[in-house]
Structures are given as C-alpha cells and as structure tokens.
Coordinates of C-alpha atoms in Angstrom, one line a residue:
Chain A
M1 CA -61.1 -125.3 -237.2
I2 CA -64.5 -125.8 -239.0
T3 CA -64.5 -125.1 -242.7
I4 CA -68.0 -123.5 -242.8
K5 CA -67.8 -122.7 -246.5
G6 CA -67.0 -126.2 -247.6
E7 CA -70.0 -127.5 -245.6
I8 CA -72.3 -125.1 -247.2
V9 CA -71.1 -126.3 -250.7
N10 CA -71.5 -129.8 -249.7
I11 CA -75.0 -129.3 -248.4
S12 CA -76.1 -127.6 -251.6
A13 CA -74.5 -130.3 -253.6
A14 CA -76.4 -132.9 -251.6
S15 CA -79.7 -131.2 -252.2
G16 CA -78.9 -131.0 -255.9
W17 CA -78.2 -134.7 -255.9
A18 CA -81.4 -135.3 -254.0
I19 CA -83.5 -133.4 -256.6
L20 CA -81.7 -135.3 -259.4
G21 CA -82.2 -138.5 -257.6
G22 CA -85.9 -137.7 -257.2
C23 CA -86.3 -136.9 -260.9
V24 CA -84.5 -140.0 -261.9
A25 CA -86.6 -142.0 -259.5
T26 CA -89.7 -140.4 -260.9
A27 CA -88.6 -141.1 -264.5
G28 CA -87.9 -144.6 -263.5
V29 CA -91.3 -145.1 -261.9
V30 CA -93.0 -143.6 -265.1
A31 CA -91.0 -145.9 -267.3
A32 CA -91.9 -148.9 -265.2
Q33 CA -95.5 -148.0 -265.2
S34 CA -95.6 -147.6 -269.0
L35 CA -93.9 -150.9 -269.3
L36 CA -96.4 -152.6 -266.9
F37 CA -99.4 -150.8 -268.0
P38 CA -98.8 -149.7 -271.6
T39 CA -102.4 -149.2 -272.4
D40 CA -103.7 -147.7 -269.4
L41 CA -103.1 -144.1 -268.8
T42 CA -104.2 -144.1 -265.3
P43 CA -101.3 -145.9 -264.0
S44 CA -99.1 -143.2 -265.7
A45 CA -101.0 -140.5 -264.0
V46 CA -100.7 -142.2 -260.7
A47 CA -97.0 -142.6 -261.4
L48 CA -96.7 -139.0 -262.2
A49 CA -98.6 -138.0 -259.1
V50 CA -96.4 -140.3 -257.1
A51 CA -93.4 -138.7 -258.7
I52 CA -94.6 -135.3 -257.9
G53 CA -95.4 -136.3 -254.4
W54 CA -92.0 -137.9 -254.0
A55 CA -90.4 -134.7 -255.3
G56 CA -92.4 -132.7 -252.8
V57 CA -91.4 -134.9 -250.0
T58 CA -87.8 -134.6 -251.1
V59 CA -88.0 -130.8 -251.2
S60 CA -89.6 -130.6 -247.8
M61 CA -87.0 -132.9 -246.5
F62 CA -84.3 -130.6 -247.9
R63 CA -86.1 -127.6 -246.4
K64 CA -86.2 -129.2 -243.0
R65 CA -82.5 -130.1 -243.3
E66 CA -81.6 -126.5 -244.1
L67 CA -83.3 -125.4 -240.9
D68 CA -81.5 -127.9 -238.9
E69 CA -78.2 -126.7 -240.3
T70 CA -78.8 -123.1 -239.3
T71 CA -79.5 -124.0 -235.7
K72 CA -76.5 -126.1 -235.7
W73 CA -74.4 -123.2 -237.0
Q74 CA -75.7 -120.9 -234.4
A75 CA -74.9 -123.4 -231.7
L76 CA -71.5 -123.8 -233.2
N77 CA -70.8 -120.1 -233.2
A78 CA -71.9 -119.8 -229.6
E79 CA -69.7 -122.7 -228.7
T80 CA -66.8 -121.2 -230.5
D81 CA -67.2 -117.8 -228.8
D82 CA -67.3 -119.5 -225.5
L83 CA -64.2 -121.4 -226.4
I84 CA -62.4 -118.3 -227.5
A85 CA -63.3 -116.5 -224.3
Q86 CA -62.0 -119.4 -222.3
T87 CA -58.9 -119.6 -224.3
R88 CA -58.2 -115.9 -223.9
A89 CA -58.8 -116.1 -220.1
L90 CA -56.5 -119.0 -220.0
L91 CA -53.9 -117.2 -222.1
A92 CA -54.0 -114.2 -219.9
A93 CA -53.6 -116.3 -216.8
E94 CA -50.8 -118.3 -218.3
A95 CA -49.0 -115.1 -219.5
S96 CA -49.0 -113.6 -216.0
E97 CA -48.0 -117.0 -214.5
F98 CA -45.2 -117.3 -217.1
K99 CA -44.0 -113.8 -216.3
A100 CA -43.9 -114.5 -212.6
Q101 CA -42.2 -117.8 -213.2
F102 CA -39.7 -116.3 -215.6
D103 CA -38.9 -113.5 -213.1
A104 CA -38.4 -116.1 -210.4
A105 CA -36.3 -118.2 -212.7
R106 CA -34.1 -115.2 -213.6
V107 CA -33.6 -114.3 -209.9
E108 CA -32.8 -117.9 -209.1
L109 CA -30.4 -118.2 -212.0
S110 CA -28.6 -115.1 -211.0
R111 CA -28.4 -116.4 -207.5
V112 CA -27.1 -119.7 -208.8
Q113 CA -24.5 -117.8 -210.7
S114 CA -23.4 -115.7 -207.8
L115 CA -23.5 -118.8 -205.5
L116 CA -21.4 -120.7 -207.9
S117 CA -18.8 -118.0 -208.4
E118 CA -18.6 -117.4 -204.7
A119 CA -18.2 -121.0 -203.9
I120 CA -15.7 -121.4 -206.7
E121 CA -13.7 -118.4 -205.4
K122 CA -13.6 -120.0 -202.0
L123 CA -12.7 -123.4 -203.4
L124 CA -10.0 -121.8 -205.5
A125 CA -8.6 -120.0 -202.5
S126 CA -8.6 -123.0 -200.3
F127 CA -7.1 -125.2 -203.1
R128 CA -4.3 -122.6 -203.6
N129 CA -3.6 -122.7 -199.9
M130 CA -3.7 -126.5 -200.0
E131 CA -1.2 -126.4 -202.9
Q132 CA 1.1 -124.1 -201.0
A133 CA 0.9 -126.2 -197.9
S134 CA 1.6 -129.3 -199.9
R135 CA 4.5 -127.7 -201.6
R136 CA 5.9 -126.5 -198.3
Q137 CA 5.5 -130.0 -196.9
Q138 CA 7.3 -131.5 -200.0
E139 CA 10.1 -129.0 -199.6
L140 CA 10.4 -129.9 -195.9
A141 CA 10.4 -133.6 -196.6
L142 CA 12.9 -133.2 -199.4
S143 CA 15.2 -131.1 -197.3
V144 CA 15.1 -133.6 -194.5
V145 CA 15.6 -136.5 -197.0
H146 CA 18.6 -134.7 -198.5
A147 CA 19.9 -133.8 -195.1
S148 CA 19.8 -137.4 -194.0
A149 CA 20.9 -138.9 -197.3
D150 CA 24.5 -139.5 -198.2
D151 CA 24.7 -136.8 -200.9
S152 CA 24.0 -133.8 -198.7
G153 CA 26.6 -132.0 -200.8
H154 CA 24.2 -130.3 -203.2
R155 CA 21.7 -129.2 -200.6
G156 CA 22.9 -128.2 -197.1
G157 CA 26.6 -128.5 -197.8
D158 CA 27.6 -127.4 -194.3
R159 CA 25.3 -129.8 -192.6
V160 CA 26.7 -133.1 -191.6
S161 CA 24.4 -135.9 -192.6
F162 CA 23.2 -138.5 -190.2
E163 CA 24.8 -141.3 -192.1
Q164 CA 28.1 -139.5 -192.0
F165 CA 27.6 -138.9 -188.3
I166 CA 27.0 -142.6 -187.8
D167 CA 30.0 -143.6 -189.9
S168 CA 32.3 -141.2 -188.2
T169 CA 31.1 -142.3 -184.8
T170 CA 31.5 -145.9 -185.6
E171 CA 35.0 -145.2 -187.0
T172 CA 36.0 -143.1 -184.1
F173 CA 34.8 -145.7 -181.7
G174 CA 36.6 -148.4 -183.6
E175 CA 39.8 -146.4 -183.5
L176 CA 39.3 -146.0 -179.7
V177 CA 38.7 -149.7 -179.3
D178 CA 41.8 -150.5 -181.4
K179 CA 43.8 -148.0 -179.4
T180 CA 42.6 -149.6 -176.2
I181 CA 43.5 -153.1 -177.5
A182 CA 46.9 -151.8 -178.6
N183 CA 47.3 -150.3 -175.1
S184 CA 46.3 -153.7 -173.6
K185 CA 48.9 -155.3 -175.8
S186 CA 51.5 -152.7 -174.7
G187 CA 50.4 -153.5 -171.1
M188 CA 51.1 -157.1 -171.7
E189 CA 54.5 -156.3 -173.1
L190 CA 55.0 -154.0 -170.1
V191 CA 54.3 -157.0 -167.9
E192 CA 56.8 -159.0 -169.7
R193 CA 59.4 -156.2 -169.4
M194 CA 58.6 -156.0 -165.7
D195 CA 59.3 -159.7 -165.4
E196 CA 62.6 -159.2 -167.1
I197 CA 63.4 -156.3 -164.8
S198 CA 62.5 -158.5 -161.8
G199 CA 65.0 -161.1 -163.1
E200 CA 67.6 -158.5 -163.7
V201 CA 67.1 -157.2 -160.2
K202 CA 67.4 -160.7 -158.8
S203 CA 70.7 -161.2 -160.6
V204 CA 71.9 -157.8 -159.3
Q205 CA 71.0 -159.0 -155.8
L206 CA 73.1 -162.2 -156.4
I207 CA 76.0 -160.0 -157.6
L208 CA 75.6 -157.9 -154.5
E209 CA 75.8 -161.0 -152.3
E210 CA 79.0 -161.8 -154.2
I211 CA 80.3 -158.3 -153.5
E212 CA 79.4 -158.7 -149.8
G213 CA 81.3 -162.0 -149.7
I214 CA 84.3 -160.4 -151.2
A215 CA 84.1 -157.5 -148.7
N216 CA 83.9 -160.1 -145.9
Q217 CA 86.9 -161.9 -147.2
T218 CA 88.8 -158.7 -147.5
N219 CA 87.9 -157.9 -143.9
L220 CA 89.2 -161.3 -142.8
L221 CA 92.4 -160.7 -144.9
A222 CA 92.9 -157.3 -143.3
L223 CA 92.4 -158.8 -139.8
N224 CA 94.9 -161.5 -140.6
A225 CA 97.3 -158.8 -141.8
A226 CA 96.7 -157.0 -138.5
I227 CA 97.4 -160.2 -136.6
E228 CA 100.6 -160.6 -138.6
A229 CA 101.5 -157.0 -137.9
A230 CA 100.9 -157.5 -134.2
R231 CA 103.1 -160.5 -134.2
A232 CA 105.8 -158.5 -135.9
G233 CA 105.7 -156.0 -133.0
E234 CA 107.0 -152.5 -133.6
V235 CA 108.3 -153.4 -137.0
G236 CA 104.8 -154.2 -138.1
R237 CA 103.2 -151.1 -136.9
G238 CA 102.9 -149.4 -140.3
F239 CA 101.7 -152.6 -141.8
A240 CA 99.0 -152.7 -139.1
V241 CA 97.8 -149.3 -140.2
V242 CA 97.6 -150.4 -143.8
A243 CA 95.7 -153.5 -142.7
D244 CA 93.3 -151.2 -140.7
E245 CA 92.8 -149.1 -143.8
V246 CA 92.0 -152.1 -146.0
R247 CA 89.6 -153.3 -143.3
N248 CA 87.9 -149.9 -143.3
L249 CA 87.5 -150.2 -147.1
S250 CA 86.0 -153.6 -146.8
V251 CA 83.6 -152.2 -144.1
R252 CA 82.6 -149.3 -146.4
T253 CA 82.1 -151.8 -149.3
S254 CA 79.8 -153.8 -147.0
Q255 CA 77.9 -150.6 -146.1
F256 CA 77.5 -149.6 -149.7
S257 CA 76.4 -153.1 -150.6
Q258 CA 73.8 -153.0 -147.8
E259 CA 72.5 -149.7 -149.0
I260 CA 72.3 -150.9 -152.6
R261 CA 70.5 -154.0 -151.4
Q262 CA 67.9 -151.8 -149.6
R263 CA 67.4 -149.7 -152.7
I264 CA 67.2 -152.8 -154.9
A265 CA 64.6 -154.2 -152.5
K266 CA 62.5 -151.0 -152.9
V267 CA 62.9 -151.2 -156.7
R268 CA 61.7 -154.8 -156.6
T269 CA 58.7 -153.8 -154.6
S270 CA 57.8 -151.0 -157.0
V271 CA 58.3 -153.2 -160.1
A272 CA 56.1 -155.9 -158.6
A273 CA 53.4 -153.3 -157.9
A274 CA 53.7 -151.9 -161.4
E275 CA 53.6 -155.4 -162.8
T276 CA 50.4 -156.2 -161.0
A277 CA 48.8 -152.9 -162.0
S278 CA 49.8 -153.2 -165.7
H279 CA 48.6 -156.9 -165.7
G280 CA 45.3 -155.9 -164.3
M281 CA 45.0 -153.0 -166.8
A282 CA 45.9 -155.2 -169.7
S283 CA 43.4 -157.9 -169.0
E284 CA 40.5 -155.6 -167.9
D285 CA 40.9 -153.1 -170.7
M286 CA 40.9 -155.8 -173.3
T287 CA 37.6 -157.5 -172.3
T288 CA 35.7 -154.2 -171.6
A289 CA 36.9 -152.7 -174.9
L290 CA 35.9 -155.8 -176.9
R291 CA 32.5 -155.9 -175.3
A292 CA 31.9 -152.2 -175.8
K293 CA 33.0 -152.5 -179.4
V294 CA 30.3 -155.2 -180.1
E295 CA 27.6 -153.2 -178.2
V296 CA 28.4 -150.0 -180.0
A297 CA 28.4 -151.8 -183.4
D298 CA 24.9 -153.1 -182.6
A299 CA 23.6 -149.7 -181.5
M300 CA 25.0 -148.1 -184.6
R301 CA 23.4 -150.7 -186.8
S302 CA 20.0 -150.1 -185.2
V303 CA 20.4 -146.3 -185.5
Q304 CA 21.3 -146.8 -189.2
R305 CA 18.2 -149.0 -189.7
L306 CA 16.1 -146.3 -188.0
N307 CA 17.6 -143.6 -190.1
R308 CA 17.0 -145.6 -193.3
A309 CA 13.4 -146.2 -192.4
M310 CA 13.0 -142.5 -191.6
S311 CA 14.6 -141.6 -194.9
D312 CA 12.3 -144.0 -196.8
A313 CA 9.2 -142.6 -195.0
L314 CA 10.3 -139.0 -195.9
G315 CA 10.8 -140.0 -199.5
E316 CA 7.4 -141.5 -199.6
L317 CA 6.0 -138.4 -197.9
S318 CA 7.6 -136.2 -200.5
K319 CA 6.1 -138.3 -203.3
I320 CA 2.7 -138.1 -201.7
A321 CA 3.0 -134.3 -201.3
A322 CA 3.9 -134.1 -205.0
Q323 CA 0.8 -136.2 -205.8
V324 CA -1.4 -133.9 -203.7
E325 CA 0.0 -130.9 -205.5
R326 CA -0.8 -132.4 -208.9
D327 CA -4.3 -133.3 -207.7
V328 CA -4.9 -129.9 -206.4
N329 CA -3.7 -128.4 -209.7
A330 CA -6.1 -130.7 -211.5
A331 CA -8.9 -129.6 -209.2
V332 CA -8.1 -125.9 -209.8
T333 CA -8.2 -126.6 -213.6
S334 CA -11.5 -128.4 -213.2
L335 CA -12.9 -125.3 -211.4
Q336 CA -12.6 -123.4 -214.7
F337 CA -16.1 -124.9 -215.5
R338 CA -17.3 -121.7 -213.7
D339 CA -16.9 -119.8 -217.0
M340 CA -18.8 -122.5 -218.9
A341 CA -21.4 -122.6 -216.2
S342 CA -21.7 -118.9 -216.4
Q343 CA -22.1 -119.0 -220.1
L344 CA -24.7 -121.7 -219.8
V345 CA -26.6 -119.7 -217.3
S346 CA -26.6 -116.7 -219.5
H347 CA -27.8 -118.9 -222.4
V348 CA -30.6 -120.1 -220.2
T349 CA -31.4 -116.5 -219.3
N350 CA -31.5 -115.6 -223.0
R351 CA -33.8 -118.6 -223.6
L352 CA -36.0 -117.5 -220.8
A353 CA -36.1 -114.0 -222.3
A354 CA -37.1 -115.6 -225.6
M355 CA -39.8 -117.7 -224.0
E356 CA -41.0 -114.6 -222.1
G357 CA -41.4 -112.9 -225.5
F358 CA -43.6 -115.8 -226.6
A359 CA -45.6 -115.5 -223.5
D360 CA -45.9 -111.7 -224.1
K361 CA -47.3 -112.5 -227.6
A362 CA -49.7 -114.9 -226.1
A363 CA -50.8 -112.2 -223.7
E364 CA -51.3 -109.8 -226.6
I365 CA -53.5 -112.4 -228.3
A366 CA -55.5 -112.6 -225.1
V367 CA -56.2 -108.9 -225.1
R368 CA -56.6 -108.4 -228.9
P369 CA -60.3 -107.2 -229.8
L370 CA -62.4 -110.0 -231.3
R371 CA -64.8 -109.9 -234.2
T372 CA -68.4 -109.1 -233.0
Q373 CA -70.3 -111.1 -235.7
P374 CA -70.7 -114.8 -235.5
I375 CA -69.5 -116.8 -238.5
K376 CA -72.2 -117.0 -241.3
R377 CA -72.9 -119.6 -243.8
K378 CA -72.3 -118.7 -247.4
G379 CA -75.3 -116.8 -248.8
E380 CA -76.9 -116.6 -245.3
R381 CA -78.4 -113.2 -244.5
S382 CA -77.3 -111.5 -241.5
Chain B
M1 CA 91.9 -142.6 -142.5
N2 CA 94.7 -140.7 -140.8
Q3 CA 92.7 -140.7 -137.6
G4 CA 92.3 -144.4 -137.9
L5 CA 95.9 -144.6 -138.6
Q6 CA 96.7 -142.7 -135.4
A7 CA 94.2 -144.5 -133.3
P8 CA 96.2 -147.5 -132.0
A9 CA 99.0 -145.2 -131.1
V10 CA 96.8 -142.8 -129.3
V11 CA 95.2 -145.7 -127.4
A12 CA 98.5 -147.3 -126.6
H13 CA 100.6 -144.2 -125.7
P14 CA 98.7 -142.9 -122.7
M15 CA 98.4 -146.4 -121.3
A16 CA 102.2 -146.9 -121.5
P17 CA 103.0 -145.8 -118.0
A18 CA 100.2 -147.9 -116.4
G19 CA 101.4 -150.9 -118.3
E20 CA 102.3 -152.2 -121.7
A21 CA 99.4 -151.9 -124.2
R22 CA 98.6 -155.2 -125.8
E23 CA 96.5 -155.8 -128.9
F24 CA 93.4 -157.8 -128.7
L25 CA 91.3 -159.3 -131.4
T26 CA 87.6 -158.9 -130.7
F27 CA 84.9 -161.2 -131.9
T28 CA 81.2 -161.8 -131.3
V29 CA 79.5 -164.8 -130.0
G30 CA 75.8 -164.4 -129.6
Q31 CA 75.1 -160.9 -128.4
E32 CA 78.4 -160.4 -126.6
E33 CA 81.8 -159.2 -127.8
Y34 CA 84.9 -161.1 -126.7
A35 CA 88.5 -160.0 -126.8
I36 CA 91.5 -162.4 -127.1
D37 CA 95.2 -161.6 -127.1
I38 CA 96.2 -161.2 -130.6
L39 CA 99.5 -163.0 -130.1
A40 CA 97.5 -166.1 -129.4
V41 CA 95.8 -165.9 -132.7
R42 CA 97.5 -167.6 -135.6
E43 CA 95.0 -166.6 -138.2
I44 CA 91.3 -166.0 -139.0
R45 CA 89.5 -168.1 -141.6
G46 CA 86.0 -168.0 -143.0
Y47 CA 83.9 -170.9 -141.8
E48 CA 84.2 -173.8 -144.2
R49 CA 83.1 -177.4 -144.1
V50 CA 84.9 -179.4 -141.5
T51 CA 85.6 -183.1 -141.5
S52 CA 83.6 -184.7 -138.8
I53 CA 85.1 -187.1 -136.4
A54 CA 83.3 -190.2 -135.3
H55 CA 82.3 -190.3 -131.7
A56 CA 83.4 -186.7 -131.1
P57 CA 81.6 -184.7 -128.5
A58 CA 79.1 -182.0 -129.5
F59 CA 81.5 -179.1 -129.1
I60 CA 84.2 -180.6 -131.3
K61 CA 83.0 -179.8 -134.8
G62 CA 85.6 -181.7 -136.6
V63 CA 89.0 -181.1 -138.2
I64 CA 90.2 -178.9 -141.0
A65 CA 93.4 -179.3 -143.0
L66 CA 95.6 -176.2 -142.5
R67 CA 98.8 -176.2 -144.5
G68 CA 99.5 -179.8 -144.0
A69 CA 98.4 -180.0 -140.4
S70 CA 94.9 -181.1 -139.2
V71 CA 93.5 -178.6 -136.8
P72 CA 90.5 -179.5 -134.5
I73 CA 87.7 -177.0 -134.6
V74 CA 85.9 -176.3 -131.2
E75 CA 82.4 -175.0 -131.1
L76 CA 82.4 -172.7 -128.2
R77 CA 78.8 -171.4 -128.6
P78 CA 77.0 -174.5 -127.1
K79 CA 79.6 -174.4 -124.3
F80 CA 78.7 -170.8 -123.6
E81 CA 75.1 -171.8 -123.6
L82 CA 74.1 -169.0 -125.9
G83 CA 71.2 -170.5 -127.7
A84 CA 70.9 -171.6 -131.3
V85 CA 74.0 -171.8 -133.4
R86 CA 73.9 -170.4 -136.9
Y87 CA 76.4 -170.5 -139.7
D88 CA 76.4 -167.7 -142.3
A89 CA 78.8 -165.6 -144.4
F90 CA 80.0 -163.9 -141.2
T91 CA 80.8 -167.0 -139.3
V92 CA 84.5 -167.3 -138.8
V93 CA 87.1 -169.8 -137.4
I94 CA 89.8 -168.2 -135.3
I95 CA 92.9 -170.4 -135.3
L96 CA 94.6 -170.1 -131.9
N97 CA 98.1 -171.1 -131.0
L98 CA 97.7 -172.7 -127.7
T99 CA 101.1 -173.8 -126.3
G100 CA 102.4 -175.3 -129.5
R101 CA 99.2 -176.7 -130.9
S102 CA 96.6 -175.2 -133.1
V103 CA 92.9 -175.2 -132.2
G104 CA 90.2 -173.5 -134.1
I105 CA 87.3 -171.8 -132.4
V106 CA 84.1 -170.9 -134.2
A107 CA 82.8 -167.3 -133.7
D108 CA 79.7 -165.5 -135.1
A109 CA 81.9 -162.7 -136.4
V110 CA 85.3 -160.9 -135.9
S111 CA 84.9 -157.2 -135.4
D112 CA 88.1 -155.4 -134.6
V113 CA 91.7 -155.2 -133.4
V114 CA 91.9 -153.0 -130.2
A115 CA 94.8 -152.1 -127.9
L116 CA 94.2 -152.5 -124.2
T117 CA 96.4 -152.0 -121.2
K118 CA 96.3 -154.1 -118.1
A119 CA 94.7 -151.2 -116.3
E120 CA 91.8 -151.1 -118.6
I121 CA 90.9 -154.7 -117.9
Q122 CA 88.8 -154.9 -114.9
P123 CA 88.5 -158.2 -113.1
A124 CA 85.4 -160.1 -113.7
P125 CA 82.9 -160.1 -110.8
A126 CA 83.1 -163.3 -108.8
L127 CA 79.7 -164.7 -109.5
S128 CA 80.3 -168.3 -109.2
N129 CA 82.5 -171.0 -110.5
A130 CA 80.2 -171.5 -113.3
V131 CA 81.7 -172.7 -116.5
S132 CA 81.1 -169.5 -118.3
T133 CA 83.3 -167.5 -116.0
R134 CA 86.2 -170.0 -115.9
C135 CA 88.0 -168.7 -119.0
I136 CA 87.3 -165.0 -118.4
A137 CA 90.3 -162.8 -117.5
G138 CA 88.2 -159.6 -117.0
L139 CA 86.1 -157.0 -118.6
A140 CA 87.2 -154.0 -120.7
A141 CA 85.1 -151.0 -121.5
T142 CA 86.1 -149.2 -124.7
G143 CA 83.8 -146.4 -125.7
D144 CA 80.2 -147.6 -125.4
R145 CA 80.9 -151.3 -125.6
M146 CA 81.9 -153.9 -123.0
L147 CA 84.5 -156.5 -124.0
I148 CA 84.8 -159.8 -122.3
V149 CA 88.6 -160.5 -122.2
M150 CA 89.4 -164.2 -122.3
D151 CA 92.1 -165.8 -120.3
I152 CA 94.2 -167.7 -122.7
E153 CA 95.7 -170.0 -120.2
K154 CA 92.4 -171.0 -118.7
L155 CA 91.0 -171.3 -122.2
T156 CA 93.9 -173.5 -123.2
A157 CA 93.5 -175.6 -120.1
S158 CA 89.8 -175.9 -120.8
V159 CA 90.3 -176.8 -124.4
E160 CA 93.2 -179.1 -123.6
M161 CA 91.2 -180.8 -120.9
A162 CA 88.2 -181.2 -123.2
L163 CA 90.4 -182.5 -125.9
T164 CA 92.3 -184.9 -123.7
D165 CA 89.2 -185.9 -121.8
E166 CA 87.4 -186.6 -125.0
R167 CA 90.4 -188.4 -126.3
A168 CA 90.6 -190.3 -123.0
V169 CA 87.0 -191.3 -122.9
P170 CA 86.8 -193.5 -126.0
A171 CA 90.2 -195.0 -125.0

C-alpha cells in the first residue's frame, strides 16, 4: 500500500532542504566574492543577483516538481481504482467458484463416505462368511483327524478309528493264518496217525491170516477125526458127528475171517483216501496261508501309510484353516478404520465449511460499497 | 447143528436097502471135486515141505517123514493134466493106505465127508481109455454138485505101477 502522507512530508522536507541549500549556496557565493573581490562592490551585487537568480530557479524547480507529483497522484489513484475493481471482480468470481467447488466437494465427500461404509459393510459380511466357512472347515478337518487318530475316545467315542480297524483286521487275519497253520500241522499229525492206522490194519490182516490158518488146521483136524470115526465104524458114529460140528465151526471161523478181511480192506481204502486228502490239505493250506499272510501284511502297511498321510494332510488343513480364521479376524479388525475415515471425512467437511466462510467473507468484500473520492495529498484541495 | 448131526444118518438110512452106504472123503483138484473111500484114507495133512528125491519123475514130489516111516508124495495134478499147480494154505496131502503101504497125494483142498451108496454112483461114460478115466469108478451127484468117485484099486495099481516103474527105470 502507498503511504501517501509520508510522501507528502518527504516532498515538503525536500523543498525546505532545497531552499536552505539555495541560501547556503548564495551565502557561499557572496562570501567567496567578497574574498575575491574585497574592494569591488560590483562583484557582490553580481553575486547577490546570481544568488537571487539561483533561488528563483530553485523555487521554479520546486514548483514544477509539485505539479508533477499531483499528476502522478492522480494516475496512481486511477490505477488503484482500477486495481480495486479488478480485485473485486476477481473476488466475486472466486467466491462463486469456491462455493461451487465446496458444494461439489461436500457431495463427493458424502458419496465417498457412503461408498466406504457400503463397501466396508459388504467386506465385513463376506469376511464373516469367510470366517464361518473357515471355522466349519477346521471343525471338519479336526473331526476327521480325530476320527482317524488313535485317541478317538474324546471325540466320536462310538466310531471305530481307521487305525483300530487296520489293527484289528491285521490281528484277525494273523489269527486266521495262525489257525490255518495250526490246522495244517494238525493235518500233518492226521497223516501220521493215518500211517499208524494203516500199519495197525496191516497187522490186523496178518492176524487174520493167522486165524484163517488156525481155522484151516482145525478143519483138517476135524476131517481126520471124521476119518478116524469112519474107520471105527458104528462105534465112531457119535464121534463123527462131533468131528462134523468142529469142522462147521472151523468153516464159520473162516467165513468170519473172510468177512473181517473184506471190511478191513474197505477200512484200508478209506484210510488211504483220508491220508491223501489230509496230506494235500496240510501242504496246500500251509503255503497259501503263508503267502496270504505276507500279502495282507503288505497291504495293511500301505493302507496305514495312506492313512497317516491323510491324517497329516488333515492336520495341516486344520492349521491352515485356523490361520485363515485369524487372518480374517485381523481383516475385520482392520475394517474398523471406517469410523476413523468417517471422522476424518467429517473433519474435512468442517474444514470445507470454514473455508466456505472465508470465501463468503471474500464475497462480502467484493460487494461492499467503495469510497467515491480518490486519495488526496495532505493539504491538497479537493 | 442138529441137522448136520442127523445128516449122515439121513443120507445113509434110505440107501440101506439098495446097498450099504459108505463114506467118502471129497477133495478138489482144479475145478473138479473128487471122492475117495474114506477107509482108504489114513489121514489128511497140510502141505509141507517135502524132501526131494534125486532122479524122481515129475509127479513124485518127494518123501515126508510120517511117524517114523517115509511116505512118498505123488502129485496127481500134472497127471490129471489140469493146468498150473499152486501151493497155498488150502493145499493138503491125503495119506492113503494102499494095500499095506502109505502114499500121499496132493490135492488143492479137502471139502467134506459124504455118505454114498453103490446105487448113487453112476458108472463113468466110456469115453476112451485115456489116462484120466483109468482110475475113475463112477460119478455121484449129490445136491447140485458132481463128484468123481475114484477107483482105489485102479488108483493103487496106477500108483504102484508108477512107483515100481520109476523105481525100475533107474535100476
């Protein structure tokens, strides 16, 4: 801003100093002339005239300067008015622009807020769902793990675990194989017993032969008795009858012996068949059972390996599910920035309102009535 | 048993008028059954090892010691031309009393003592003078079986001849 008063003071001070200077200069010139020309008055008069002339020049110069200042002031005033008009126009334009911008900003801010809260609601909902799904997954994995683990006691008590199933299957099959092997051994013993029976039957047959021999000899004896009886004639008749009876007995003995022999032969055939059968059973069962035992043991081992791998994977899955749940919880917690964002947005709105106030004030300045007179110098007439 | 006890009497009694019933010992050689007068039989023995005699003909099996006397054993079966000869538990030696001397004949088995009358013995059909018919007295049918009844005298002669001949030959 131009300090018009100060300039005026300065200007008058300058003209004062100019007059003083003129006087001093004049005095100086006079003194010099009196020094140079002490006897001659003319030079003094000349000097005086010069001094007066000088003073006149100086005054006219001041006069001219004063005129120049006035025109300058006028120009300055015009310029200032112009500037003020421009500034006011600018302020008015700015104020309306600010208002529009502030309105837009407010609308946009409220949109941002609504968008944020909407998105966050959605995010929260989906995170909650995610958390539930993850928890469900974890529960499932845990239940499967517990079901397949050894200690199924504290979860599904009535469910038989896979390990137990494998153990019991292996055990049962082992028992079966053991039984089969025991059977095979019994079969071998049976074969031995059959051999013994065969031997016994053979000895029975030998004894039968002996009996048949005795019956034969008895027959001969009876015949000889009959011969003796015949030779004795009528006297030997009774003896002949006895001899005949004895012979009949021997014949019956022979018949029985034959019958026994036939039966024994059948027994021998049956025993031989049984021996063959049990021998076959014993040898075949043994090899099959042993091979089956090895195969089943292999199969059970691989099933166990599979089960263990599955159990491990499920455990891992459970851990991952827990991790997911924790992460989701963290994300939900992080989503609480909504409140802070909302606060910040309201702060921004407040600030906008404050700034709008300033803008309004600027607009007021733009429309406030101006002074009609231009700025005057001090002591200048209007 | 009682029936068996009565049997010889029943057989003998009806035959009495037709002729005296005599008892015969029957034995088998090959498929056939032979009958021989029981009074000619001294005893029956199981076949046992005989002592062979050097240079004896095929049908003389050898001799056995019988209560201090040696008895020649004659094998009739080759003589009867009845195929292969076998010796088993049933093979017997029938010791015969042939006019004061004992001769044993080998049979496949002894079967029975039967009573026959002269009427029951049919004469053998005159086939030829083949060796097999020389010693046969006749045929007797008892029940369902046919008995060849041997003529003791002819048999004796045959055996005697064989024995004497064979004895004569080496001399």
